Short mmCIF file of C-alpha atoms and ligand atoms in Angstrom, two decimals:
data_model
loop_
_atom_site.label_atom_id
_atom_site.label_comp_id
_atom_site.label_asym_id
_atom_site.label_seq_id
_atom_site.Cartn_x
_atom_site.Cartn_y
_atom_site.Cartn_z
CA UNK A 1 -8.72 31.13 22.72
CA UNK A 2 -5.04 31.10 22.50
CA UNK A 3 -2.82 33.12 20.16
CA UNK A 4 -0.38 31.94 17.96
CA UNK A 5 2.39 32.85 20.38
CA UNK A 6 0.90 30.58 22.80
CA UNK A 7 -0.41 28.05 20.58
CA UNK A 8 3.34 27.35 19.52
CA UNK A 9 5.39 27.55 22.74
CA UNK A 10 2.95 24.81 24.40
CA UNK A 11 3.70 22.54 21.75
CA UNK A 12 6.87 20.88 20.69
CA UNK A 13 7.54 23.03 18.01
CA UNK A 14 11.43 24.13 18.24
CA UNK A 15 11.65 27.42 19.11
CA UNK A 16 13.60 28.25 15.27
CA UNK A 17 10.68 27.05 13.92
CA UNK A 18 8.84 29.13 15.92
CA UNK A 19 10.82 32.11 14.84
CA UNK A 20 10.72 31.27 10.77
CA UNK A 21 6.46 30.85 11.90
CA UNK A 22 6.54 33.65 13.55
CA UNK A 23 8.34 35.55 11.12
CA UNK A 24 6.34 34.40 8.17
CA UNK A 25 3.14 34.94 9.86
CA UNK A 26 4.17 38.64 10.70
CA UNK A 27 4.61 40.05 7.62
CA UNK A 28 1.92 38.38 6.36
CA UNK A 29 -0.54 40.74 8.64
CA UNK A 30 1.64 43.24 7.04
CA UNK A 31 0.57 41.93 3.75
CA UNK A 32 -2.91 41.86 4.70
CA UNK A 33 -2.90 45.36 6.18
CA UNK A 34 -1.26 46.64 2.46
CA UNK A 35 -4.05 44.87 0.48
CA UNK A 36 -6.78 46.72 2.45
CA UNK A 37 -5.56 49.90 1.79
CA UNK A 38 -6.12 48.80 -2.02
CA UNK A 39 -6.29 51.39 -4.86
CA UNK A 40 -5.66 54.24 -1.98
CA UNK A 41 -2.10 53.51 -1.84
CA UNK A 42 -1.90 53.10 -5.33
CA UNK A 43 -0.76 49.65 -4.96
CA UNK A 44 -3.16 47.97 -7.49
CA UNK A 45 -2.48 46.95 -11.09
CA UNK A 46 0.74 45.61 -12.73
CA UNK A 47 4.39 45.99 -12.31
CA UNK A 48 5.56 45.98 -15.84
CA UNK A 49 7.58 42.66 -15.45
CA UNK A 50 6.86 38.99 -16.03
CA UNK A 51 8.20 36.27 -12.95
CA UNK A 52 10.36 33.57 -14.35
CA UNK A 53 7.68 31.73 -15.87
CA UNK A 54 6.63 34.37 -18.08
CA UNK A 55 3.65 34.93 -15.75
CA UNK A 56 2.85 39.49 -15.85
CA UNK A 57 3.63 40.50 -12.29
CA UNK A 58 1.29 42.64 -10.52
CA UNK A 59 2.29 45.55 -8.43
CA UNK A 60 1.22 43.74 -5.57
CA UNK A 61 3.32 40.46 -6.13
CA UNK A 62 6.25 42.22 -6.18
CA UNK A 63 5.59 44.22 -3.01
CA UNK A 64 4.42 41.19 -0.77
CA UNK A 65 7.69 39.32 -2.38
CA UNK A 66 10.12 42.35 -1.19
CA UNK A 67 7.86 42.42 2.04
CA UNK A 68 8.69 38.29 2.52
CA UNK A 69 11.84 38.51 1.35
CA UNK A 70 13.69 40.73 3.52
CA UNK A 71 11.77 39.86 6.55
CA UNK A 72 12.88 36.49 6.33
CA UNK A 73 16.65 37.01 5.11
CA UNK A 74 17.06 39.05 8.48
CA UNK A 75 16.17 36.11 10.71
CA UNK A 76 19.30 34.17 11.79
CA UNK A 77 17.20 31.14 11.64
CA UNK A 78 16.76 31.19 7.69
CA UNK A 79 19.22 29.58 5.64
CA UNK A 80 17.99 30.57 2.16
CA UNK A 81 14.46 31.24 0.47
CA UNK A 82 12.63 30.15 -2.93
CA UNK A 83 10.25 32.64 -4.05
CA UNK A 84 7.82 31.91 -6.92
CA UNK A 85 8.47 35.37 -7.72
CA UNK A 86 12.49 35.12 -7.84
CA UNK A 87 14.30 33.60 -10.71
CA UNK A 88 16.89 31.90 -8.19
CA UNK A 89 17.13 30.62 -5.02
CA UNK A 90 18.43 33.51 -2.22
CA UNK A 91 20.99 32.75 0.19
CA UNK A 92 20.85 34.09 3.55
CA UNK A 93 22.79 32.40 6.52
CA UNK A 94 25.02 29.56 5.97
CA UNK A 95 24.18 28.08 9.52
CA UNK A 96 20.78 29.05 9.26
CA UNK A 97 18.42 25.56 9.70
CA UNK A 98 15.51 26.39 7.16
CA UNK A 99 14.61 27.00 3.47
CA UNK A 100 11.76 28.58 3.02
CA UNK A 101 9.83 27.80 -0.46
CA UNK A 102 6.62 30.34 -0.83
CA UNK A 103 4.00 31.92 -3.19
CA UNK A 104 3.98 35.62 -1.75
CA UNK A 105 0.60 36.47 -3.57
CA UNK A 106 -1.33 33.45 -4.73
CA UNK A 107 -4.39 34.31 -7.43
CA UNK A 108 -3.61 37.42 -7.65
CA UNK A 109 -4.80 37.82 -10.74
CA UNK A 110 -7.81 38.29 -8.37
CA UNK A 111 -6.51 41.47 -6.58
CA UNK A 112 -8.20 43.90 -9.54
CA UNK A 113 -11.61 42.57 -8.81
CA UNK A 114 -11.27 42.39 -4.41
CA UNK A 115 -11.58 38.87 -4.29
CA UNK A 116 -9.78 36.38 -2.53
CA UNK A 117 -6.08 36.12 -2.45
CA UNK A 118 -3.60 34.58 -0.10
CA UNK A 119 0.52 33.66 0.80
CA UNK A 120 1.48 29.93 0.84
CA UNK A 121 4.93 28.91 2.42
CA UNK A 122 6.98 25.55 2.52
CA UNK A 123 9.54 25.55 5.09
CA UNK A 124 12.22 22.38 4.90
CA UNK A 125 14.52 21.93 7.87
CA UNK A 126 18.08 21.48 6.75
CA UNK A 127 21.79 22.48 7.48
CA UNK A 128 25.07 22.94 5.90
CA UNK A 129 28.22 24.67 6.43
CA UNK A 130 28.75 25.96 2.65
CA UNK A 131 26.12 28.67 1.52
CA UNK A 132 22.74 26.88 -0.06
CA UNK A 133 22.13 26.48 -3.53
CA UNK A 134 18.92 25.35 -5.61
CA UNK A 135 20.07 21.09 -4.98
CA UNK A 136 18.90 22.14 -1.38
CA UNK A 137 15.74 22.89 -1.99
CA UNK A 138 15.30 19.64 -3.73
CA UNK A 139 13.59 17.76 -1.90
CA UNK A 140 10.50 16.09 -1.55
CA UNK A 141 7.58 17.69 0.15
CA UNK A 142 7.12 14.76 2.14
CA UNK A 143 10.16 16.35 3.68
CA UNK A 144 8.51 20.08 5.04
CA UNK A 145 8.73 20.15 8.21
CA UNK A 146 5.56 22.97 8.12
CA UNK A 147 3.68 24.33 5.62
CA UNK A 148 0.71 26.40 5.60
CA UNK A 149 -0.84 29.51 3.63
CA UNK A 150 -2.46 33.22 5.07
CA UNK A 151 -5.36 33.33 3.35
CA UNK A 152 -6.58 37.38 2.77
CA UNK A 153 -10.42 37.17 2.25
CA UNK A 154 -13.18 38.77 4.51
CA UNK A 155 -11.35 37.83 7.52
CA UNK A 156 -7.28 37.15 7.06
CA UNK A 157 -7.13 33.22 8.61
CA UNK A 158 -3.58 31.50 9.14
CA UNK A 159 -4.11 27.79 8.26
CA UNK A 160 -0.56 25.89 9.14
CA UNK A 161 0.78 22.29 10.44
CA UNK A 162 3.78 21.46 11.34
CA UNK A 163 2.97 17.14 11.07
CA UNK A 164 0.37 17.30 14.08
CA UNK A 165 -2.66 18.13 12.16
CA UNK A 166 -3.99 21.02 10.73
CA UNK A 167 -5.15 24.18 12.94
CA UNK A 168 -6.63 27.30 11.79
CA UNK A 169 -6.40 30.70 13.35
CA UNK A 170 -7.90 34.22 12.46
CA UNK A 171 -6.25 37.68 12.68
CA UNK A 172 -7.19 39.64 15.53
CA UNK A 173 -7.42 43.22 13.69
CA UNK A 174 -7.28 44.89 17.26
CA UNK A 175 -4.53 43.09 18.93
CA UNK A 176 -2.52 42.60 15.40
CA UNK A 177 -2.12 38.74 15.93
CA UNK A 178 -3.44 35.45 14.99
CA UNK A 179 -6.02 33.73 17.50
CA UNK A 180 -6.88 29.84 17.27
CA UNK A 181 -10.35 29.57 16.14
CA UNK A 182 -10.19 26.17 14.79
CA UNK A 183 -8.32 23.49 16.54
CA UNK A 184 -8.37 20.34 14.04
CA UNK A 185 -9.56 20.18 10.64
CA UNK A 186 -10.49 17.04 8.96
CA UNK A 187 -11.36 16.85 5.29
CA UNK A 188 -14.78 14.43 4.94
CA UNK A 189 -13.60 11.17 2.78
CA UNK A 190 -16.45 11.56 0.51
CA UNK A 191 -18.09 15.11 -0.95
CA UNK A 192 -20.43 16.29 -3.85
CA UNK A 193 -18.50 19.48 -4.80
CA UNK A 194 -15.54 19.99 -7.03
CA UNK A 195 -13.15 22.29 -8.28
CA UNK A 196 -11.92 22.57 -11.42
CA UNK A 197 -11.52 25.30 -14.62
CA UNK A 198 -14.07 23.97 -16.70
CA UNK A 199 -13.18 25.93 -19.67
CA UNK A 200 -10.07 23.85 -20.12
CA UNK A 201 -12.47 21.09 -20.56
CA UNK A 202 -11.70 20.24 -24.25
CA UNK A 203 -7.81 20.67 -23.47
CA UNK A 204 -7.98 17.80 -21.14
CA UNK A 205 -6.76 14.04 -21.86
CA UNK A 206 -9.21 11.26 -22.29
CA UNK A 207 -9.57 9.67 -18.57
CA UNK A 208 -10.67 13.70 -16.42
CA UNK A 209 -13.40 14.05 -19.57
CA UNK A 210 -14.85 11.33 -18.75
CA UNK A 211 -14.42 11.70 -14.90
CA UNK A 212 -15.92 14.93 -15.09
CA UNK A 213 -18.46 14.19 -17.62
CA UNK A 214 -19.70 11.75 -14.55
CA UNK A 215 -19.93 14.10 -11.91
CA UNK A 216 -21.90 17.11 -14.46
CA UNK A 217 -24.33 13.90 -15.22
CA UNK A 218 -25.28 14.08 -11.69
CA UNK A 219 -28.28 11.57 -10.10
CA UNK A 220 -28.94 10.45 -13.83
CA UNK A 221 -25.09 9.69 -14.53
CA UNK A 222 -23.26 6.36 -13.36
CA UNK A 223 -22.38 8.53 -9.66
CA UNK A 224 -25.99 8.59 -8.94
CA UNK A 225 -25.38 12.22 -7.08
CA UNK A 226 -25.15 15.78 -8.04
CA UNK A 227 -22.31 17.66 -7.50
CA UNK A 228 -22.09 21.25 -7.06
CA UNK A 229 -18.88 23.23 -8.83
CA UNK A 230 -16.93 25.99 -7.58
CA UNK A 231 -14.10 28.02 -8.63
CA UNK A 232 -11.90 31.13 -7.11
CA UNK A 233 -9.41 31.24 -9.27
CA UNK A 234 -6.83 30.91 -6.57
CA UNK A 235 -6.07 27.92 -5.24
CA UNK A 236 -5.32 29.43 -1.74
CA UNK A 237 -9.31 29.97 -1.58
CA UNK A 238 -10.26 26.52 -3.06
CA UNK A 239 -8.22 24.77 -1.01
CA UNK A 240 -9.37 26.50 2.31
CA UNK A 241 -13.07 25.81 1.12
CA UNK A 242 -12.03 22.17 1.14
CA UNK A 243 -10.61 22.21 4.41
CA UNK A 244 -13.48 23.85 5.67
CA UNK A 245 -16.31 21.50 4.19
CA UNK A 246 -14.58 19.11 2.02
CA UNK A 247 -14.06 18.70 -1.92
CA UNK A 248 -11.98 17.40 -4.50
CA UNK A 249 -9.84 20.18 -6.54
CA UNK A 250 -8.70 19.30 -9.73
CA UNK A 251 -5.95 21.41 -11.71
CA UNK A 252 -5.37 18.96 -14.36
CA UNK A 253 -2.72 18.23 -17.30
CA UNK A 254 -3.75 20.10 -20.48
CA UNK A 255 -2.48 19.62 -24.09
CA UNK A 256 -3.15 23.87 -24.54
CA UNK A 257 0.34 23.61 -23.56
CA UNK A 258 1.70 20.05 -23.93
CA UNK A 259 5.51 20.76 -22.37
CA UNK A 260 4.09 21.52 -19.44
CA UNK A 261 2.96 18.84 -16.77
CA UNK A 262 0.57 21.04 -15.49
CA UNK A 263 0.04 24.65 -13.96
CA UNK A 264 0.44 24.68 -10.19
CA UNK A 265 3.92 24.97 -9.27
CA UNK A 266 5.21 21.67 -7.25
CA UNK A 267 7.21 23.88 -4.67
CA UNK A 268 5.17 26.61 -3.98
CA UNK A 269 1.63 25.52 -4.60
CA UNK A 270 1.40 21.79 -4.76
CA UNK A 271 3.19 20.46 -1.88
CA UNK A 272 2.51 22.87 0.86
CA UNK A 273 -1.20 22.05 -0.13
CA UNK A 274 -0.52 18.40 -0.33
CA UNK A 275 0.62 18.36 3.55
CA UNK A 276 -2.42 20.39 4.62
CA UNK A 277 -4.58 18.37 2.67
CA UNK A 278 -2.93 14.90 4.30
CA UNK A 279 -2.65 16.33 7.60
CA UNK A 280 -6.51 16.74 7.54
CA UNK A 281 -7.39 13.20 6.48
CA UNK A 282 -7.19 14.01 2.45
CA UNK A 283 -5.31 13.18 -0.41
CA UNK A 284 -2.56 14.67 -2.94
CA UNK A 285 -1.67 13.20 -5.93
CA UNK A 286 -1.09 13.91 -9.51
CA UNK A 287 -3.20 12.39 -12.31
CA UNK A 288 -0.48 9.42 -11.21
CA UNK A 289 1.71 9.92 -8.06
CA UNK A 290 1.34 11.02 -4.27
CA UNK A 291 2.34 14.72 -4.44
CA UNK A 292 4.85 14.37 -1.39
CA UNK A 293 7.09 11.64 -3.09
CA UNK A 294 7.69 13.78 -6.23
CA UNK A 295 11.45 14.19 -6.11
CA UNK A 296 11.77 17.92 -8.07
CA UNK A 297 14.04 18.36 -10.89
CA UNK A 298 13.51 22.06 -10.11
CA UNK A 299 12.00 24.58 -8.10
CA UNK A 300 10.31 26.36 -10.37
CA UNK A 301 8.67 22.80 -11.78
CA UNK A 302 4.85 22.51 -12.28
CA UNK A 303 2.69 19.42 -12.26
CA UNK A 304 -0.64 18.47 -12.35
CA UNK A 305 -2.73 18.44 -8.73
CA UNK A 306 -5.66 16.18 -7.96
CA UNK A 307 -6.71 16.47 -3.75
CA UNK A 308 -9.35 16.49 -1.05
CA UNK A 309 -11.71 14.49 -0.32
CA UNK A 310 -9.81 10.55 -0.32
CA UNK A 311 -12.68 8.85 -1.73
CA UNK A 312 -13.03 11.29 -4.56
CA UNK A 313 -9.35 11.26 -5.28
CA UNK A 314 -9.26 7.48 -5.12
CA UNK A 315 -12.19 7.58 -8.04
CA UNK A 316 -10.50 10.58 -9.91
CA UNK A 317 -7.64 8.39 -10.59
CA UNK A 318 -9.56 5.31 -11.63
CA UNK A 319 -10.65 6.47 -14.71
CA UNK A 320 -7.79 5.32 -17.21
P1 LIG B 401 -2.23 33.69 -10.40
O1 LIG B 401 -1.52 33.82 -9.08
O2 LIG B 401 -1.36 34.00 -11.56
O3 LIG B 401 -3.55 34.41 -10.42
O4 LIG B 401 -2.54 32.11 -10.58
C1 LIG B 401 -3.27 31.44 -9.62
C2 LIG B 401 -3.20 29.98 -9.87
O5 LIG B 401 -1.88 29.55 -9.99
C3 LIG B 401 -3.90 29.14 -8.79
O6 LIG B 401 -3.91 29.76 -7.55
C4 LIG B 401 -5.29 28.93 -9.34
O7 LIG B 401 -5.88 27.74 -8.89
C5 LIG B 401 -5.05 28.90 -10.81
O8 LIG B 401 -3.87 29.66 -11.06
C6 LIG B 401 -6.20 29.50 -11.57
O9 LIG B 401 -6.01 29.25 -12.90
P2 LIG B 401 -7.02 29.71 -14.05
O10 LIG B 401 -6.43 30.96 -14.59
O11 LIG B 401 -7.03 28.57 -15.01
O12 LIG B 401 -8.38 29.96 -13.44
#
């Protein structure tokens, strides 16, 4: 089994991408080694601030943002970062070659009860000779040239591609790195489990009612199968169930809060997912559009996610 280290310099990945990778990937064991300490180090529980997008911050979200943050403004490599957790985007080295979108501490509303809980990153390749600024970032996530997320669940797992498929690796506690334990990943085309908040149910438009009303009507209803729910309450954890044994996850447009297109955030959430989820033989899309072709207005901009399984998504969207 090779380790990450390895895994990357056999490949044709360029050896700054290699370094943002590696960077990422490091302090996200150092992530994972702060959340097991858990209440001991006092660590637990909220900061006292809300993010940008009015969203409480926990304790935690701030400390694996700092922990992100300056790792990756050190590395020579990084041109500027976009944090979920930052109001702005941070410059770091005008001839850096990377912007780095990421989620430091997805679901963490799950933190208080030990469950599941992970980092996703977005990393764009792109150069200038003034300092970055927000336009940069831009850009759409057909663009990345990697994405991945470290989920933090029984085992810490690394799940990343780079445009080459989809590999996933687990942390070696012992030797303090990540080891290959999954070469490919494909996501089946059809499945008979989703994903969705089903107390949102009556908030949702016309067209996912009925879609879901379909699926709950199981071998009696017009699908003629039953499907099995499940829900984390991060989307780190739903999506790596999906990658390990396929599923459709649905975060869909509400009218509890009409100005908003949805909850998952585009740069941090959505697109990074969207890649994995295409890399592995799945699909992305909103209730309307292929998640990678959405040119953002902004990075803090939310829409509406539909992905897995391409079968599923394909009927998903057909209900009008
Ligand atoms: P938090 O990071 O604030 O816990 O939000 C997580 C998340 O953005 C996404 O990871 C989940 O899929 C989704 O929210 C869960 O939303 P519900 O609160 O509707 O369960």
């Amino acid at each position: 089994m090779q380790s990450l280290s390895q895994f990357l310099a056999s490949g044709s990945t360029s050896e700054s991408l290699q370094e943002v990778l590696s960077v990422t990937t490091q302090t996200c064991i150092e992530i994972s080694n702060a959340l097991k300490k858990g209440s001991l180090a006092g660590i637990l529980g909220m900061a006292g601030n809300e993010n940008v997008q009015g969203e409480e911050q926990k304790k935690l979200d701030v400390i694996s943002n700092n922990m992100l943050k300056s790792a990756l403004l050190a590395s020579p490599v990084v041109r500027a970062i976009a944090s979920e957790e930052e109001d702005d985007i941070v410059p770091a080295h005008t001839d850096g070659e990377y912007l780095i979108a990421f989620d430091p501490l997805d679901g963490s509303s799950n933190i208080d009860i030990n469950s599941m809980v992970g980092t996703i990153f977005s990393i764009y390749h792109q150069t200038g000779t003034a300092p970055a600024t927000e336009a940069d970032f831009l850009q759409p996530g057909k663009n990345q040239a990697a994405a991945g997320y470290v989920l933090y669940g029984p085992s810490t797992m690394l799940v990343f591609t780079t445009g080459n498929g989809v590999s996933m690796f687990t942390l070696d506690v012992d030797k303090g790195e990540f080891v290959q334990t999954q070469p490919t990943v494909e996501v089946p085309k059809d499945t008979q489990e989703f994903a969705i908040n089903m107390s949102n149910q009556r908030f949702w438009a016309a067209p996912m009612q009925s879609y879901v009303t379909d699926l709950i009507s199981g071998k009696e209803g017009p699908r003629e199968k039953n499907f099995n729910m499940r829900w984390v309450a991060a989307m780190v954890g739903d999506v790596h169930r999906i990658l390990c044994r396929g599923g459709i996850f649905i975060y869909p447009w509400d009218n509890k809060d009409p100005s908003k297109p949805g909850k998952l955030r585009l740069m941090y959430e959505a697109n990074p997912m969207g890649m994995l989820i295409e890399q592995a033989g799945g699909k992305a899309f909103t209730h309307t559009d292929r998640i990678l072709d959405i040119q953002p207005e902004g990075i803090h901009q939310r829409v509406a996610v539909v992905l897995g399984a391409a079968n599923e998504v394909d009927t998903c969207l057909s209900y009008k």
